[in-house]
Coordinates of C-alpha atoms in Angstrom, one line a residue:
Chain I
M199 CA -0.2 0.1 -0.1
H200 CA 2.9 2.4 0.8
V201 CA 6.8 2.2 0.8
G202 CA 7.6 -0.4 3.5
G203 CA 3.9 -1.0 4.1
E204 CA 1.4 -4.0 3.8
V205 CA 0.6 -6.2 0.2
D206 CA -3.1 -6.5 -0.1
V207 CA -5.8 -6.8 -3.4
R208 CA -6.4 -3.3 -2.4
S209 CA -3.0 -2.1 -3.8
A210 CA -3.5 -4.2 -6.6
Y211 CA -7.0 -2.3 -7.4
C212 CA -6.2 1.0 -5.8
A213 CA -3.6 1.1 -8.8
A214 CA -5.0 -0.2 -11.5
S215 CA -8.2 1.8 -10.5
V216 CA -5.5 5.0 -10.6
A217 CA -3.5 4.0 -13.9
S218 CA -6.1 3.0 -16.1
L219 CA -7.8 6.2 -15.1
T220 CA -4.6 8.5 -15.7
N221 CA -3.5 6.5 -19.0
V222 CA -0.9 5.0 -18.3
L223 CA -1.6 1.0 -17.8
T224 CA 0.5 -0.6 -19.4
P225 CA 1.3 -5.5 -18.9
A226 CA 4.8 -5.0 -17.8
L227 CA 3.2 -2.2 -14.8
F228 CA 1.1 -5.1 -13.5
S229 CA 2.8 -8.6 -15.3
G230 CA 1.4 -11.4 -12.7
T231 CA -0.7 -9.2 -10.9
A232 CA -4.1 -10.9 -12.6
E233 CA -2.8 -13.8 -11.5
W234 CA -1.8 -13.0 -7.9
I235 CA -5.1 -11.5 -7.4
A236 CA -6.7 -14.8 -8.4
R237 CA -4.8 -16.7 -6.7
C238 CA -6.2 -14.9 -3.4
Q239 CA -9.8 -16.3 -4.2
N240 CA -10.4 -19.0 -2.4
W241 CA -12.8 -22.6 -1.1
E242 CA -15.4 -19.9 0.1
G243 CA -15.5 -18.8 -4.0
G244 CA -14.6 -14.7 -2.4
I245 CA -11.2 -13.1 -2.7
G246 CA -9.1 -12.9 0.7
G247 CA -6.8 -10.1 0.8
V248 CA -3.9 -12.5 0.3
P249 CA -3.6 -15.2 -1.0
G250 CA -4.8 -17.9 1.6
M251 CA -6.9 -15.8 4.1
E252 CA -10.4 -15.7 4.3
A253 CA -13.0 -14.4 1.7
H254 CA -14.2 -10.2 2.5
G255 CA -16.7 -8.1 1.2
G256 CA -14.3 -5.5 0.5
Y257 CA -10.9 -7.2 -0.3
T258 CA -13.4 -9.4 -2.9
F259 CA -15.1 -6.1 -4.7
C260 CA -11.1 -4.4 -5.5
G261 CA -9.8 -8.1 -6.9
M262 CA -12.7 -8.3 -8.8
A263 CA -12.7 -5.1 -10.3
A264 CA -9.3 -4.5 -10.2
L265 CA -9.5 -7.6 -12.3
V266 CA -12.3 -5.9 -14.5
I267 CA -9.8 -2.7 -15.4
L268 CA -7.3 -5.8 -16.8
Q269 CA -9.8 -7.5 -18.3
Q270 CA -8.4 -10.9 -16.4
E271 CA -12.3 -11.6 -15.5
H272 CA -12.0 -14.8 -16.2
L273 CA -9.0 -15.7 -14.5
L274 CA -11.3 -16.2 -11.4
N275 CA -14.1 -19.2 -10.8
L276 CA -16.5 -16.5 -11.7
R277 CA -19.6 -18.9 -10.6
S278 CA -17.7 -20.1 -6.7
L279 CA -17.6 -16.2 -6.4
L280 CA -21.4 -15.7 -7.1
H281 CA -22.8 -18.2 -5.3
W282 CA -20.6 -16.7 -1.8
V283 CA -21.4 -12.6 -2.5
T284 CA -25.3 -13.8 -2.8
G285 CA -25.0 -15.8 0.2
R286 CA -24.0 -12.8 2.1
Q287 CA -27.5 -10.5 1.4
M288 CA -28.8 -10.8 4.8
R289 CA -32.5 -12.3 4.7
F290 CA -33.6 -10.6 7.7
E291 CA -31.8 -7.7 7.3
G292 CA -31.9 -6.7 3.7
G293 CA -27.9 -5.8 4.3
F294 CA -25.4 -7.4 3.5
Q295 CA -23.0 -9.7 5.3
G296 CA -18.6 -8.9 5.1
R297 CA -18.2 -12.6 6.0
C298 CA -19.9 -15.4 6.6
N299 CA -21.7 -15.2 10.0
K300 CA -20.9 -11.8 10.3
L301 CA -23.0 -8.9 10.7
V302 CA -24.6 -6.7 8.3
D303 CA -23.1 -3.8 7.6
G304 CA -24.1 -0.6 5.7
C305 CA -20.7 -0.3 4.0
Y306 CA -20.8 -3.6 2.6
S307 CA -23.9 -2.7 0.1
F308 CA -20.9 -1.1 -1.5
W309 CA -18.5 -3.5 -1.4
Q310 CA -20.7 -6.6 -1.7
A311 CA -23.9 -5.2 -4.1
G312 CA -21.1 -3.7 -6.3
L313 CA -20.0 -7.2 -7.1
L314 CA -23.6 -7.7 -8.8
P315 CA -23.4 -5.5 -12.3
L316 CA -19.6 -7.0 -12.7
L317 CA -20.3 -10.4 -12.3
H318 CA -23.4 -9.4 -14.5
R319 CA -20.7 -8.0 -17.0
A320 CA -18.1 -11.1 -16.9
L321 CA -20.6 -13.6 -17.3
H322 CA -23.1 -11.4 -20.2
A323 CA -19.0 -11.4 -21.9
R324 CA -19.6 -15.3 -21.9
G325 CA -22.1 -15.8 -23.8
D326 CA -24.8 -16.5 -20.3
T327 CA -28.5 -16.3 -21.9
A328 CA -30.2 -17.1 -18.2
L329 CA -29.5 -13.5 -17.1
S330 CA -31.6 -11.2 -16.6
M331 CA -32.1 -7.7 -18.9
A332 CA -34.0 -5.6 -15.9
H333 CA -32.2 -6.9 -13.0
W334 CA -29.0 -8.0 -10.8
M335 CA -29.3 -11.3 -8.7
F336 CA -29.6 -9.8 -5.8
D337 CA -32.6 -8.1 -3.6
Q338 CA -32.2 -4.5 -4.5
L339 CA -34.9 -3.4 -3.3
A340 CA -34.3 -5.3 0.0
L341 CA -30.5 -3.8 -0.4
Q342 CA -32.5 0.0 -0.5
E343 CA -35.1 -0.9 2.3
Y344 CA -31.9 -1.4 4.7
I345 CA -30.7 1.8 3.9
L346 CA -32.5 4.0 3.9
L347 CA -35.0 2.8 7.0
C348 CA -32.0 1.6 9.2
C349 CA -28.8 3.2 7.7
Q350 CA -29.2 7.0 8.2
C351 CA -28.6 9.1 11.3
P352 CA -31.4 11.3 12.1
A353 CA -29.2 14.4 12.2
G354 CA -27.1 13.2 8.3
G355 CA -24.5 11.4 7.0
L356 CA -25.2 7.3 7.0
L357 CA -23.9 4.5 8.8
D358 CA -22.8 0.7 9.6
K359 CA -26.2 -0.7 11.6
P360 CA -28.7 1.4 14.0
G361 CA -26.3 2.3 17.4
K362 CA -23.5 3.0 15.6
S363 CA -22.1 6.3 14.7
R364 CA -22.0 7.9 11.1
D365 CA -19.4 8.7 9.6
F366 CA -17.6 9.7 6.4
Y367 CA -16.6 6.4 5.0
H368 CA -20.1 4.7 5.9
T369 CA -21.4 7.4 4.7
C370 CA -20.4 7.2 0.8
Y371 CA -20.5 3.4 0.4
C372 CA -23.8 3.5 2.2
L373 CA -24.9 6.4 -0.4
S374 CA -23.1 4.1 -3.3
G375 CA -24.5 0.7 -2.6
L376 CA -28.3 2.9 -3.0
A377 CA -27.0 3.9 -6.3
I378 CA -26.1 0.7 -7.4
A379 CA -28.7 -1.4 -6.2
Q380 CA -31.5 1.6 -7.3
H381 CA -29.9 1.3 -11.4
F382 CA -29.5 -1.5 -14.0
G383 CA -27.5 -1.6 -17.4
S384 CA -27.1 1.8 -18.4
G385 CA -28.0 3.1 -22.0
D386 CA -30.7 1.0 -23.2
L387 CA -30.9 -1.2 -21.1
H388 CA -31.4 1.1 -17.8
N389 CA -33.8 0.1 -15.2
E390 CA -34.9 1.4 -12.1
V391 CA -35.8 0.2 -9.0
V392 CA -36.2 3.1 -6.3
L393 CA -37.8 2.0 -3.4
G394 CA -39.8 5.2 -1.9
I395 CA -41.0 8.3 -3.9
P396 CA -38.4 8.7 -7.1
E397 CA -36.5 12.3 -5.1
N398 CA -35.1 9.0 -3.3
C399 CA -33.4 8.0 -6.8
L400 CA -29.6 8.7 -6.8
Q401 CA -26.9 9.5 -9.8
P402 CA -25.7 6.3 -10.6
T403 CA -22.4 4.9 -10.0
H404 CA -19.8 3.3 -11.9
P405 CA -19.3 0.5 -10.9
V406 CA -15.6 -0.5 -11.1
Y407 CA -14.2 2.9 -10.3
N408 CA -16.9 4.4 -8.1
I409 CA -16.8 8.2 -9.1
A410 CA -20.2 8.9 -11.4
P411 CA -19.8 7.6 -15.7
E412 CA -20.0 10.6 -17.0
K413 CA -16.5 11.6 -15.1
V414 CA -14.6 8.5 -15.8
A415 CA -15.8 8.9 -20.1
R416 CA -14.0 12.9 -19.0
A417 CA -10.8 11.7 -16.8
V418 CA -10.0 8.6 -19.9
M419 CA -10.6 10.6 -22.8
H420 CA -8.6 13.9 -21.4
F421 CA -5.8 12.0 -20.2
L422 CA -5.7 9.8 -23.5
Q423 CA -4.4 12.7 -25.6
Y424 CA -1.7 12.6 -23.3
P425 CA 0.8 9.1 -24.0
V426 CA 2.0 7.3 -21.5
P427 CA 5.3 8.7 -19.7
S428 CA 8.4 5.8 -19.8
P429 CA 9.3 5.0 -16.9
D430 CA 12.4 6.2 -17.6
P431 CA 13.1 8.7 -15.5
A432 CA 14.2 12.2 -17.4
Chain B
D882 CA 1.1 -8.0 30.5
E883 CA -1.9 -6.0 29.5
I884 CA -3.2 -2.7 29.3
G885 CA -6.8 -0.8 29.4
L886 CA -8.9 3.1 29.5
I887 CA -9.8 3.2 33.1
P888 CA -13.1 4.8 32.7
C889 CA -12.6 8.4 34.9
P890 CA -13.7 11.8 33.5
E891 CA -12.3 14.3 36.0
A892 CA -9.2 14.4 37.9
R893 CA -10.4 14.2 41.0
Y894 CA -7.5 13.7 43.3
N895 CA -4.0 15.6 42.3
R896 CA -2.3 11.9 41.3
S897 CA -0.7 9.9 38.3
P898 CA -3.3 8.7 36.5
I899 CA -1.1 6.1 35.6
V900 CA -2.8 2.4 38.2
L901 CA -1.0 -0.8 37.6
V902 CA -1.8 -3.3 38.8
E903 CA -1.1 -7.4 39.2
N904 CA 1.3 -5.9 35.9
K905 CA -1.6 -4.2 34.4
L906 CA -1.0 -1.1 33.2
G907 CA -4.1 1.2 34.0
V908 CA -4.6 5.1 32.3
E909 CA -7.8 7.2 33.4
S910 CA -9.0 8.6 31.0
W911 CA -9.8 12.7 32.1
C912 CA -6.0 12.2 30.8
V913 CA -5.8 11.3 27.4
K914 CA -7.1 14.8 26.0
F915 CA -3.9 16.3 26.9
L916 CA -2.0 14.1 26.8
L917 CA -2.2 12.6 23.1
P918 CA -2.7 15.9 21.8
Y919 CA 0.6 16.0 23.3
V920 CA 2.6 14.0 22.7
H921 CA 1.6 13.4 19.1
N922 CA 2.7 17.4 18.7
K923 CA 5.2 16.9 19.2
L924 CA 6.7 13.5 16.8
L925 CA 4.9 15.5 14.8
L926 CA 7.2 18.5 15.6
Y927 CA 10.2 16.0 15.0
R928 CA 9.2 15.0 12.1
Q929 CA 8.8 18.3 9.7
R930 CA 12.2 19.0 11.3
K931 CA 10.7 21.8 13.5
Q932 CA 12.5 19.6 16.9
W933 CA 14.6 17.1 17.7
L934 CA 14.4 14.3 20.0
N935 CA 16.8 11.7 20.9
K936 CA 16.3 8.3 20.4
D937 CA 14.7 7.3 24.1
E938 CA 12.3 10.6 24.1
L939 CA 11.3 9.1 20.9
I940 CA 10.7 6.0 21.7
D941 CA 9.4 7.7 24.7
I942 CA 6.5 9.1 22.6
T943 CA 5.8 6.6 20.5
C944 CA 5.6 4.0 22.8
T945 CA 3.1 6.8 24.8
L946 CA 1.5 7.1 21.3
L947 CA 0.7 3.6 20.2
L948 CA -0.7 2.2 23.9
L949 CA -3.5 4.9 23.3
N950 CA -3.6 4.8 19.6
P951 CA -1.1 1.9 17.7
D952 CA -2.9 2.7 13.6
F953 CA -0.7 6.3 14.1
T954 CA 1.5 4.3 11.3
T955 CA 3.7 7.6 11.3
A956 CA 4.9 6.2 15.4
W957 CA 5.5 2.8 14.0
N958 CA 8.2 3.9 11.1
V959 CA 9.6 6.0 13.5
R960 CA 10.1 2.9 14.9
K961 CA 10.9 1.2 11.5
E962 CA 14.5 3.9 11.5
L963 CA 15.5 3.4 15.3
I964 CA 15.3 -0.4 14.8
L965 CA 17.3 -0.2 11.1
S966 CA 19.6 2.2 13.2
G967 CA 20.5 -0.7 15.5
T968 CA 19.5 1.7 18.3
L969 CA 16.2 -0.2 19.5
N970 CA 16.5 -3.7 19.1
P971 CA 13.2 -5.7 17.3
L972 CA 12.3 -8.1 20.3
K973 CA 10.3 -4.5 21.8
D974 CA 8.3 -3.9 19.0
L975 CA 7.0 -7.1 19.3
H976 CA 6.4 -6.2 23.3
L977 CA 5.0 -3.2 22.4
G978 CA 2.4 -4.6 19.8
K979 CA 1.7 -7.1 21.9
L980 CA 0.7 -4.9 24.4
A981 CA -1.4 -3.1 22.5
L982 CA -3.3 -6.1 20.9
T983 CA -4.8 -6.4 24.0
K984 CA -7.0 -3.3 23.9
F985 CA -6.8 -3.2 19.8
P986 CA -7.2 -6.5 18.8
K987 CA -7.6 -5.7 15.1
S988 CA -5.2 -2.9 15.0
P989 CA -4.4 -2.8 11.2
E990 CA -0.9 -1.3 11.7
T991 CA -0.3 -3.0 15.3
W992 CA 0.4 -6.5 13.0
I993 CA 2.0 -4.8 10.1
H994 CA 4.3 -3.1 12.0
R995 CA 4.3 -6.5 14.0
R996 CA 5.2 -8.3 10.5
W997 CA 7.6 -6.3 8.9
V998 CA 9.4 -6.8 12.7
L999 CA 9.9 -10.1 12.2
Q1000 CA 10.6 -9.8 8.9
Q1001 CA 13.7 -8.0 9.5
L1002 CA 14.3 -10.8 12.6
I1003 CA 14.3 -13.6 9.8
Q1004 CA 16.6 -12.0 8.1
E1005 CA 19.3 -11.5 10.6
N1006 CA 18.1 -15.0 11.0
S1007 CA 19.4 -16.3 7.6
L1008 CA 22.9 -14.6 7.4
P1009 CA 25.3 -17.7 7.5
S1010 CA 28.1 -15.4 8.8
L1011 CA 26.1 -14.1 12.0
A1012 CA 27.5 -15.5 15.3
T1013 CA 25.4 -17.5 17.4
K1014 CA 25.9 -15.0 20.3
G1015 CA 24.0 -12.4 19.4
N1016 CA 21.1 -14.9 19.4
L1017 CA 20.9 -15.0 23.2
G1018 CA 22.9 -19.0 22.7
A1019 CA 19.7 -20.4 20.3
A1020 CA 20.3 -22.2 17.3
P1021 CA 18.3 -19.9 15.3
M1022 CA 16.1 -22.6 14.7
E1023 CA 14.6 -23.0 18.0
R1024 CA 15.0 -18.9 18.2
I1025 CA 12.2 -19.4 15.1
H1026 CA 10.2 -21.5 16.5
R1027 CA 10.1 -19.4 19.6
L1028 CA 8.6 -16.9 17.3
V1029 CA 6.9 -19.2 16.2
Q1030 CA 4.3 -20.1 19.4
E1031 CA 4.3 -16.9 21.0
E1032 CA 2.6 -15.7 17.7
M1033 CA 0.5 -18.3 18.0
N1034 CA -0.4 -17.6 21.4
V1035 CA -0.2 -13.5 20.7
C1036 CA -3.2 -13.9 17.5
S1037 CA -4.6 -16.8 19.9
E1038 CA -5.6 -14.0 22.4
A1039 CA -6.3 -11.4 20.1
A1040 CA -8.9 -13.6 18.1
G1041 CA -10.2 -14.4 21.4
R1042 CA -10.6 -10.7 22.5
Y1043 CA -13.0 -10.0 19.0
P1044 CA -14.6 -11.9 17.0
S1045 CA -13.9 -13.3 13.3
N1046 CA -10.5 -11.0 14.1
Y1047 CA -9.9 -11.5 10.2
N1048 CA -6.6 -9.3 11.1
A1049 CA -5.6 -11.9 13.8
W1050 CA -5.9 -15.1 12.0
S1051 CA -4.4 -13.5 8.8
H1052 CA -1.8 -12.8 10.9
R1053 CA -1.3 -16.8 12.2
I1054 CA -1.8 -18.1 8.6
W1055 CA 1.0 -15.6 7.4
V1056 CA 3.3 -16.6 10.2
L1057 CA 2.6 -20.3 9.7
Q1058 CA 3.7 -19.3 5.8
H1059 CA 7.0 -17.2 5.9
L1060 CA 8.2 -17.9 9.7
A1061 CA 6.8 -22.3 10.2
K1062 CA 7.3 -23.1 6.4
L1063 CA 4.2 -25.0 6.5
T1064 CA 5.1 -28.3 7.8
V1065 CA 3.4 -31.1 8.5
K1066 CA 4.2 -31.3 12.7
V1067 CA 3.4 -27.4 13.0
L1068 CA -0.1 -27.9 10.7
L1069 CA -1.0 -30.4 13.2
D1070 CA 0.2 -29.4 15.7
E1071 CA -2.2 -26.1 15.3
L1072 CA -5.1 -28.6 14.2
S1073 CA -4.5 -30.0 18.1
S1074 CA -4.7 -26.7 19.4
T1075 CA -7.1 -25.2 18.0
K1076 CA -9.1 -27.6 18.3
Y1077 CA -10.9 -26.8 21.4
W1078 CA -10.5 -23.0 21.0
V1079 CA -13.1 -23.0 17.8
S1080 CA -15.6 -25.4 19.9
M1081 CA -15.7 -22.6 21.7
H1082 CA -16.1 -19.8 19.6
V1083 CA -18.7 -21.9 16.9
S1084 CA -19.3 -18.7 15.3
D1085 CA -15.9 -17.1 14.5
H1086 CA -15.7 -18.1 10.6
S1087 CA -12.3 -17.4 10.5
G1088 CA -11.2 -19.9 12.8
F1089 CA -12.7 -22.2 11.4
H1090 CA -10.9 -21.1 8.0
Y1091 CA -7.4 -21.4 9.8
R1092 CA -8.7 -25.0 10.3
Q1093 CA -9.2 -25.4 6.7
F1094 CA -6.3 -23.8 6.2
L1095 CA -4.3 -26.0 7.8
L1096 CA -5.9 -28.5 7.0
N1097 CA -6.0 -28.0 2.8
S1098 CA -2.0 -27.1 3.7
L1099 CA -1.5 -31.1 5.1
I1100 CA -3.1 -32.0 1.9
G1101 CA -0.9 -29.8 -0.2
R1102 CA 1.9 -31.7 1.4
T1103 CA 0.9 -34.8 0.4
V1104 CA 1.0 -35.0 -2.8
T1105 CA 4.7 -35.1 -4.5
D1106 CA 5.3 -31.9 -5.4
S1107 CA 4.7 -30.9 -2.7
N1108 CA 8.6 -28.8 -2.5
V1109 CA 7.0 -26.6 -5.9
L1110 CA 3.4 -25.8 -3.5
V1111 CA 5.4 -24.8 -1.1
N1112 CA 7.4 -22.2 -2.4
E1113 CA 4.6 -21.1 -4.5
Q1114 CA 2.9 -19.9 -1.3
N1115 CA 5.9 -17.9 0.1
P1116 CA 4.7 -15.0 -2.6
N1117 CA 6.4 -12.4 -0.8
F1118 CA 9.9 -14.6 0.2
Q1119 CA 12.9 -15.4 -2.2
K1120 CA 16.4 -16.2 -2.2
E1121 CA 17.0 -18.4 1.1
E1122 CA 14.0 -18.2 2.1
E1123 CA 12.6 -20.9 -0.8
S1124 CA 15.6 -22.8 -0.4
A1125 CA 14.9 -23.1 3.5
G1126 CA 11.1 -24.0 2.3
T1127 CA 12.4 -27.0 -0.1
E1128 CA 14.8 -28.9 2.6
A1129 CA 11.9 -28.3 4.9
A1130 CA 9.6 -30.4 3.0
C1131 CA 12.4 -33.1 1.3
A1132 CA 13.0 -33.6 5.1
E1133 CA 9.0 -34.1 5.5
E1134 CA 9.2 -38.0 6.1
Q1135 CA 6.0 -39.1 7.9
S1136 CA 3.3 -38.9 5.3
V1137 CA -0.2 -37.9 7.4
D1138 CA -3.2 -40.2 7.4
I1139 CA -5.4 -37.3 5.6
P1140 CA -8.3 -38.9 5.5
R1141 CA -8.2 -39.5 8.8
R1142 CA -8.0 -36.0 10.1
L1143 CA -10.8 -35.5 7.1
E1144 CA -12.9 -37.6 9.0
E1145 CA -12.2 -35.9 13.0
E1146 CA -12.5 -33.4 10.9
M1147 CA -16.2 -34.7 10.2
E1148 CA -17.3 -36.1 13.7
L1149 CA -15.7 -32.0 14.9
C1150 CA -18.3 -30.4 12.9
T1151 CA -21.4 -32.8 13.3
E1152 CA -20.6 -32.4 17.1
L1153 CA -20.8 -28.5 17.5
I1154 CA -23.7 -29.3 14.6
D1155 CA -25.5 -30.6 16.9
N1156 CA -24.9 -28.9 20.0
Y1157 CA -25.3 -25.2 18.9
P1158 CA -27.8 -24.9 15.9
G1159 CA -28.1 -22.3 14.0
H1160 CA -23.9 -21.6 12.9
E1161 CA -23.8 -21.6 9.1
T1162 CA -20.0 -21.5 9.4
L1163 CA -20.2 -24.5 11.2
W1164 CA -22.4 -25.8 8.0
C1165 CA -20.0 -23.9 5.8
H1166 CA -17.4 -25.8 7.2
S1167 CA -18.9 -29.2 7.0
D1168 CA -19.5 -29.0 3.2
E1169 CA -15.8 -28.1 2.6
T1170 CA -14.5 -31.5 4.7
L1171 CA -16.9 -33.7 3.3
N1172 CA -15.4 -31.9 -0.1
N1173 CA -12.1 -32.5 0.2
S1174 CA -12.6 -35.8 2.1
H1175 CA -13.7 -37.3 -1.0
H1176 CA -11.1 -35.3 -3.5
S1177 CA -7.8 -36.9 -2.2
P1178 CA -5.3 -36.2 -4.0
A1179 CA -5.0 -39.5 -5.5
T1180 CA -8.7 -39.5 -7.3
S1181 CA -8.1 -35.5 -7.6
R1182 CA -5.1 -36.3 -10.3
M1183 CA -6.6 -38.9 -12.3
A1184 CA -9.7 -36.8 -11.8
Q1185 CA -9.0 -33.8 -13.4
A1186 CA -8.8 -35.5 -16.9
M1187 CA -12.6 -36.2 -16.4
D1188 CA -13.1 -32.4 -15.8
V1189 CA -16.2 -31.1 -18.2
D1190 CA -17.4 -28.4 -15.8
G1191 CA -19.2 -26.7 -19.1
L1192 CA -18.8 -23.2 -17.6
N1193 CA -15.2 -23.9 -18.3
E1194 CA -12.9 -22.7 -15.3
S1195 CA -9.0 -20.9 -15.2
S1196 CA -7.6 -24.8 -15.0
S1197 CA -4.8 -23.2 -13.5
K1198 CA -5.5 -22.6 -9.3
Q1199 CA -3.5 -24.0 -6.7
G1200 CA -3.8 -26.7 -5.2
Y1201 CA -5.5 -25.0 -1.9
T1202 CA -8.6 -23.5 -4.3
Q1203 CA -10.8 -26.9 -4.3
E1204 CA -12.2 -25.6 -7.8
T1205 CA -10.4 -28.0 -9.8
K1206 CA -11.8 -30.6 -7.2
R1207 CA -15.3 -29.8 -7.3
L1208 CA -16.1 -32.5 -10.1
K1209 CA -19.8 -34.4 -10.8
R1210 CA -18.5 -37.8 -11.3
A1211 CA -15.7 -38.4 -8.9
P1212 CA -14.6 -41.7 -6.8
M1213 CA -16.6 -42.0 -3.8
Q1214 CA -14.7 -42.7 -0.5
D1215 CA -15.1 -45.2 1.8
S1216 CA -15.0 -44.0 4.7
L1217 CA -17.5 -40.8 4.5
G1218 CA -19.9 -42.7 2.5
P1219 CA -22.9 -39.7 1.9
E1220 CA -25.2 -42.1 3.1
M1221 CA -23.9 -41.2 6.3
E1222 CA -24.6 -37.1 5.9
Y1223 CA -27.7 -37.9 5.0
Q1224 CA -28.7 -39.7 7.5
F1225 CA -27.0 -37.0 9.7
I1226 CA -29.7 -34.4 7.7
D1227 CA -32.0 -36.1 8.8
K1228 CA -32.1 -36.5 11.9
V1229 CA -31.2 -32.9 12.5
L1230 CA -34.2 -31.6 10.6
S1231 CA -36.6 -34.1 13.0
T1232 CA -35.4 -33.0 15.6
C1233 CA -34.1 -29.5 15.3
R1234 CA -35.8 -26.8 16.6
D1235 CA -34.1 -23.6 15.1
V1236 CA -34.6 -22.2 11.7
D1237 CA -31.6 -21.4 10.6
Q1238 CA -31.0 -25.2 11.0
A1239 CA -33.7 -26.5 9.1
R1240 CA -32.2 -23.7 6.4
F1241 CA -28.9 -25.0 6.9
A1242 CA -29.4 -29.0 6.5
T1243 CA -31.5 -28.6 3.9
A1244 CA -29.6 -26.6 1.6
Y1245 CA -27.0 -29.1 2.7
R1246 CA -28.6 -31.8 0.8
K1247 CA -29.4 -30.3 -1.9
W1248 CA -25.5 -29.5 -2.3
L1249 CA -24.3 -32.7 -1.0
V1250 CA -26.9 -34.1 -4.3
T1251 CA -25.7 -31.7 -6.5
F1252 CA -21.9 -32.1 -6.5
L1253 CA -21.3 -35.5 -5.4
G1254 CA -23.9 -36.9 -7.9
Q1255 CA -26.0 -38.6 -5.5

């Protein structure tokens, strides 16, 4: 994550995310990375921080999103990943847990639910004919209920679960998860599923970068104007 | 051997806020709001080169800071510099970390720093020119062994202080991979020493995942190309670490009775599922153990040629992950017949009153039918 710091799947995602948006992504920069990430997937189907570790929502998102950026999602066992992540939505609360047998947490609304658009896209690219053309493979309304009814702080901001205090991290990821739950697909296939009044509808977010899709497009276009820098110092 | 904060919002008496009882250090909470900004500020001024601090002061200040807030990376990094310059004994940081973890058992920065310190210690240890006099007279292997045992203790304590402590269990795995080199002995020792713990923490998914890791590693060790697997499990280590690992792998002549181990694991699962209804972790663990037992190395090599999974799963996965072994037409092992499992499920369904337990049992049966083709 930084010089002398820890090594885990998050840094691969951060690097891939930044490099792809700023047009500095070269095969050399990420050589071996995709294979390493694939080794982080374990018997549970999810992805851990490093090879051997327990499957965890945050790391799974980072791993999957990084592989999407590197166009190597096929290195994963997508079916077991799908099985794992769908098992993480809590049948009573509607929100997601980060790992098996743990409690629900608002932030996983993004880390876990955000995997489903990525999986949908990857399976679609493989020619899977069973995919819905209108919904992600999780209960979008139930997640929205959890976020809107349980994760809001009366003074503003969002949180992990009732009883916890608000913070920027949870505010960010609860809202991001809400956006994922409300918007399926894009362009011609866009389908909105909004719980409650229409004003509840948020702007859609890009499932890989979690910023507005227009911003992704603009960033990419802007940096494409510049050549990929060489690693040798001038 | 333990630190803690004593809730005490006001200073009633004019006395020190430090309380030391039976080797446990307590700090009255009122003083934190004065102490923490003070030491924090001092360290920052040092870092900004606005105010000099000598090494003893640095050691004291960072120690205080980290006991109040161990996720302060900068403080750990100052200590890294002190260690690298030879003015601070790395073992002190292991002790400091251990103390910090008694109050902050998850603290990511503490675990990360701990791994850095251990890496320093191993590098020191493996230098052939290093005389034993610097190592408390103990032989390098003995020293490593002691370090490993201590790490197992620290992890165990931290795991007990916070449920499903991902960081503690991850660290435990890391220590086995990088310090203990995943020898059969240590894997078996760990299986037996964690058995009681997981029985007392039946929802602790991380604890059971650890046992899966141990079992998977044991299975990996008994495959003929175990040398290769051992080396590939240490992605962050090169050079002398690899050769040490290979030696250890060659030395492992004893064969492990894998089917017996898996059978024991199933017995443990069954007992716990019976006694503690409704814990998803136990069922997951049971699933996976049974899956392993039906795809032992001997059968999986043969069966890999028969892999007809239509979704074109990647075949480049390590022996670790069980997906290459999830076959639809695998030969069955006699010792763990699925009939036993069906009987078990039926018994659970007919006697349990817990809704979740019934659901898990039903899902398990469905899984048995789908994946084992029975």
